[in-house]
Short mmCIF file of N, CA and C in Angstrom, two decimals:
data_model
loop_
_atom_site.label_atom_id
_atom_site.label_comp_id
_atom_site.label_asym_id
_atom_site.label_seq_id
_atom_site.Cartn_x
_atom_site.Cartn_y
_atom_site.Cartn_z
N MET A 1 3.50 12.07 -113.26
CA MET A 1 3.24 12.96 -112.16
C MET A 1 4.43 13.90 -111.97
N THR A 2 4.14 15.03 -111.40
CA THR A 2 5.18 16.02 -111.13
C THR A 2 5.47 16.05 -109.63
N PRO A 3 6.73 15.91 -109.22
CA PRO A 3 7.04 15.97 -107.79
C PRO A 3 6.80 17.37 -107.23
N SER A 4 6.30 17.43 -106.01
CA SER A 4 6.11 18.70 -105.33
C SER A 4 6.35 18.51 -103.83
N VAL A 5 6.68 19.60 -103.16
CA VAL A 5 6.98 19.55 -101.73
C VAL A 5 5.77 19.01 -100.97
N GLY A 6 6.04 18.06 -100.07
CA GLY A 6 5.00 17.47 -99.24
C GLY A 6 4.46 16.15 -99.74
N ARG A 7 4.77 15.78 -100.98
CA ARG A 7 4.28 14.51 -101.53
C ARG A 7 5.02 13.34 -100.89
N ILE A 8 4.31 12.24 -100.70
CA ILE A 8 4.90 11.01 -100.17
C ILE A 8 5.38 10.17 -101.35
N VAL A 9 6.63 9.71 -101.27
CA VAL A 9 7.22 8.86 -102.32
C VAL A 9 7.96 7.71 -101.64
N HIS A 10 8.52 6.82 -102.44
CA HIS A 10 9.37 5.75 -101.93
C HIS A 10 10.82 6.09 -102.21
N TYR A 11 11.67 5.86 -101.22
CA TYR A 11 13.12 5.93 -101.39
C TYR A 11 13.62 4.51 -101.27
N GLN A 12 14.41 4.06 -102.23
CA GLN A 12 14.94 2.70 -102.20
C GLN A 12 16.26 2.70 -101.44
N SER A 13 16.29 2.01 -100.29
CA SER A 13 17.51 1.96 -99.48
C SER A 13 18.58 1.13 -100.19
N TYR A 14 19.82 1.30 -99.75
CA TYR A 14 20.93 0.55 -100.32
C TYR A 14 21.07 -0.85 -99.73
N GLY A 15 20.62 -1.05 -98.50
CA GLY A 15 20.91 -2.31 -97.82
C GLY A 15 22.34 -2.26 -97.28
N THR A 16 22.81 -3.36 -96.71
CA THR A 16 24.17 -3.39 -96.16
C THR A 16 25.10 -4.17 -97.08
N PRO A 17 26.38 -3.82 -97.08
CA PRO A 17 27.33 -4.49 -97.96
C PRO A 17 27.39 -6.00 -97.74
N GLY A 18 27.24 -6.47 -96.50
CA GLY A 18 27.30 -7.90 -96.21
C GLY A 18 26.00 -8.63 -96.46
N GLY A 19 24.95 -7.90 -96.84
CA GLY A 19 23.67 -8.53 -97.14
C GLY A 19 22.80 -8.82 -95.93
N GLU A 20 23.17 -8.31 -94.74
CA GLU A 20 22.33 -8.51 -93.56
C GLU A 20 20.96 -7.86 -93.77
N TYR A 21 20.97 -6.71 -94.42
CA TYR A 21 19.73 -6.01 -94.75
C TYR A 21 19.70 -5.78 -96.25
N LEU A 22 18.64 -6.18 -96.89
CA LEU A 22 18.49 -6.03 -98.33
C LEU A 22 17.94 -4.65 -98.66
N PRO A 23 18.17 -4.18 -99.89
CA PRO A 23 17.54 -2.92 -100.30
C PRO A 23 16.02 -3.06 -100.23
N GLU A 24 15.35 -2.03 -99.73
CA GLU A 24 13.90 -2.06 -99.66
C GLU A 24 13.35 -0.65 -99.68
N PRO A 25 12.09 -0.50 -100.08
CA PRO A 25 11.52 0.84 -100.14
C PRO A 25 11.25 1.39 -98.74
N ARG A 26 11.47 2.69 -98.61
CA ARG A 26 11.17 3.42 -97.38
C ARG A 26 10.28 4.60 -97.73
N ALA A 27 9.35 4.91 -96.84
CA ALA A 27 8.51 6.09 -97.05
C ALA A 27 9.38 7.34 -96.94
N ALA A 28 9.09 8.32 -97.77
CA ALA A 28 9.84 9.57 -97.75
C ALA A 28 8.91 10.72 -98.12
N VAL A 29 9.23 11.90 -97.60
CA VAL A 29 8.49 13.11 -97.90
C VAL A 29 9.39 14.03 -98.71
N ILE A 30 8.89 14.55 -99.82
CA ILE A 30 9.67 15.49 -100.63
C ILE A 30 9.78 16.82 -99.89
N THR A 31 11.01 17.28 -99.67
CA THR A 31 11.26 18.54 -98.97
C THR A 31 11.71 19.66 -99.90
N ALA A 32 12.18 19.32 -101.09
CA ALA A 32 12.63 20.31 -102.07
C ALA A 32 12.60 19.66 -103.45
N VAL A 33 12.38 20.46 -104.47
CA VAL A 33 12.35 19.96 -105.85
C VAL A 33 13.40 20.71 -106.65
N GLY A 34 14.27 19.94 -107.33
CA GLY A 34 15.30 20.53 -108.17
C GLY A 34 15.01 20.26 -109.64
N ASP A 35 16.02 20.38 -110.45
CA ASP A 35 15.89 20.15 -111.89
C ASP A 35 15.90 18.66 -112.21
N GLY A 36 15.19 18.28 -113.24
CA GLY A 36 15.24 16.91 -113.75
C GLY A 36 14.74 15.85 -112.78
N ASN A 37 13.71 16.14 -112.00
CA ASN A 37 13.13 15.19 -111.03
C ASN A 37 14.10 14.81 -109.92
N VAL A 38 15.10 15.63 -109.65
CA VAL A 38 15.96 15.44 -108.48
C VAL A 38 15.29 16.16 -107.32
N VAL A 39 15.13 15.46 -106.20
CA VAL A 39 14.42 16.04 -105.07
C VAL A 39 15.22 15.91 -103.78
N GLY A 40 14.85 16.71 -102.79
CA GLY A 40 15.33 16.53 -101.43
C GLY A 40 14.30 15.70 -100.68
N LEU A 41 14.76 14.79 -99.84
CA LEU A 41 13.83 13.89 -99.14
C LEU A 41 14.10 13.85 -97.65
N ALA A 42 13.04 13.68 -96.88
CA ALA A 42 13.11 13.27 -95.48
C ALA A 42 12.68 11.81 -95.49
N VAL A 43 13.62 10.90 -95.29
CA VAL A 43 13.37 9.46 -95.40
C VAL A 43 13.05 8.90 -94.02
N LEU A 44 11.95 8.16 -93.92
CA LEU A 44 11.49 7.59 -92.65
C LEU A 44 11.92 6.14 -92.57
N ASN A 45 12.76 5.83 -91.59
CA ASN A 45 13.25 4.47 -91.34
C ASN A 45 12.70 3.98 -90.02
N PRO A 46 12.67 2.66 -89.79
CA PRO A 46 12.21 2.15 -88.50
C PRO A 46 13.07 2.64 -87.32
N THR A 47 14.33 2.98 -87.58
CA THR A 47 15.24 3.41 -86.50
C THR A 47 15.44 4.91 -86.46
N GLY A 48 14.78 5.66 -87.32
CA GLY A 48 14.92 7.11 -87.32
C GLY A 48 14.73 7.70 -88.69
N MET A 49 15.01 8.97 -88.80
CA MET A 49 14.79 9.70 -90.04
C MET A 49 16.13 10.27 -90.52
N PHE A 50 16.31 10.30 -91.84
CA PHE A 50 17.49 10.99 -92.37
C PHE A 50 17.09 11.85 -93.55
N PHE A 51 17.93 12.82 -93.85
CA PHE A 51 17.64 13.79 -94.89
C PHE A 51 18.68 13.65 -96.00
N ASN A 52 18.21 13.68 -97.22
CA ASN A 52 19.07 13.60 -98.39
C ASN A 52 18.67 14.73 -99.31
N GLU A 53 19.61 15.61 -99.67
CA GLU A 53 19.28 16.81 -100.42
C GLU A 53 19.20 16.63 -101.93
N SER A 54 19.73 15.54 -102.45
CA SER A 54 19.80 15.40 -103.90
C SER A 54 19.60 13.94 -104.31
N VAL A 55 18.35 13.56 -104.49
CA VAL A 55 18.02 12.17 -104.81
C VAL A 55 17.41 12.11 -106.21
N PRO A 56 18.03 11.35 -107.12
CA PRO A 56 17.48 11.24 -108.49
C PRO A 56 16.28 10.30 -108.54
N PHE A 57 15.49 10.46 -109.58
CA PHE A 57 14.32 9.63 -109.83
C PHE A 57 14.70 8.41 -110.65
N ALA A 58 14.05 7.28 -110.38
CA ALA A 58 14.18 6.08 -111.21
C ALA A 58 12.79 5.47 -111.36
N GLU A 59 12.42 5.11 -112.56
CA GLU A 59 11.10 4.52 -112.81
C GLU A 59 10.93 3.22 -112.02
N ASN A 60 11.96 2.40 -112.00
CA ASN A 60 11.93 1.15 -111.25
C ASN A 60 12.76 1.31 -109.98
N ALA A 61 12.44 0.50 -108.96
CA ALA A 61 13.16 0.58 -107.69
C ALA A 61 14.66 0.38 -107.91
N THR A 62 15.43 1.40 -107.58
CA THR A 62 16.88 1.41 -107.75
C THR A 62 17.50 1.98 -106.48
N PRO A 63 18.42 1.27 -105.82
CA PRO A 63 19.00 1.79 -104.59
C PRO A 63 19.54 3.21 -104.76
N GLY A 64 19.21 4.07 -103.77
CA GLY A 64 19.66 5.46 -103.79
C GLY A 64 18.80 6.39 -104.61
N HIS A 65 17.67 5.91 -105.13
CA HIS A 65 16.77 6.71 -105.95
C HIS A 65 15.38 6.73 -105.33
N TRP A 66 14.55 7.65 -105.82
CA TRP A 66 13.16 7.68 -105.39
C TRP A 66 12.26 7.28 -106.55
N ASN A 67 11.06 6.83 -106.21
CA ASN A 67 10.05 6.52 -107.23
C ASN A 67 8.66 6.69 -106.60
N TRP A 68 7.65 6.73 -107.46
CA TRP A 68 6.28 6.86 -106.98
C TRP A 68 5.83 5.52 -106.40
N PRO A 69 5.09 5.53 -105.29
CA PRO A 69 4.59 4.27 -104.72
C PRO A 69 3.61 3.62 -105.70
N PRO A 70 3.58 2.29 -105.72
CA PRO A 70 2.60 1.62 -106.58
C PRO A 70 1.18 1.84 -106.06
N ARG A 71 0.24 1.86 -106.96
CA ARG A 71 -1.17 1.95 -106.55
C ARG A 71 -1.64 0.57 -106.14
N VAL A 72 -2.30 0.51 -105.00
CA VAL A 72 -2.81 -0.78 -104.53
C VAL A 72 -4.28 -0.72 -104.25
#
């Protein structure tokens, strides 16, 4: 698939250094598309939203990267 503005994807969170919160997928909306599947995201968290301008793609869930949601 090709990323485009407005598509819903997963952003894999980093979790916390002490392990209180584990890395997990978060819903995100693509806000910009760059070269090589690098995108800008509006990431939706339970406590609020944050914006990241340069997020690389990873086929498998990798902290700090985005990927396509699995089909269910």
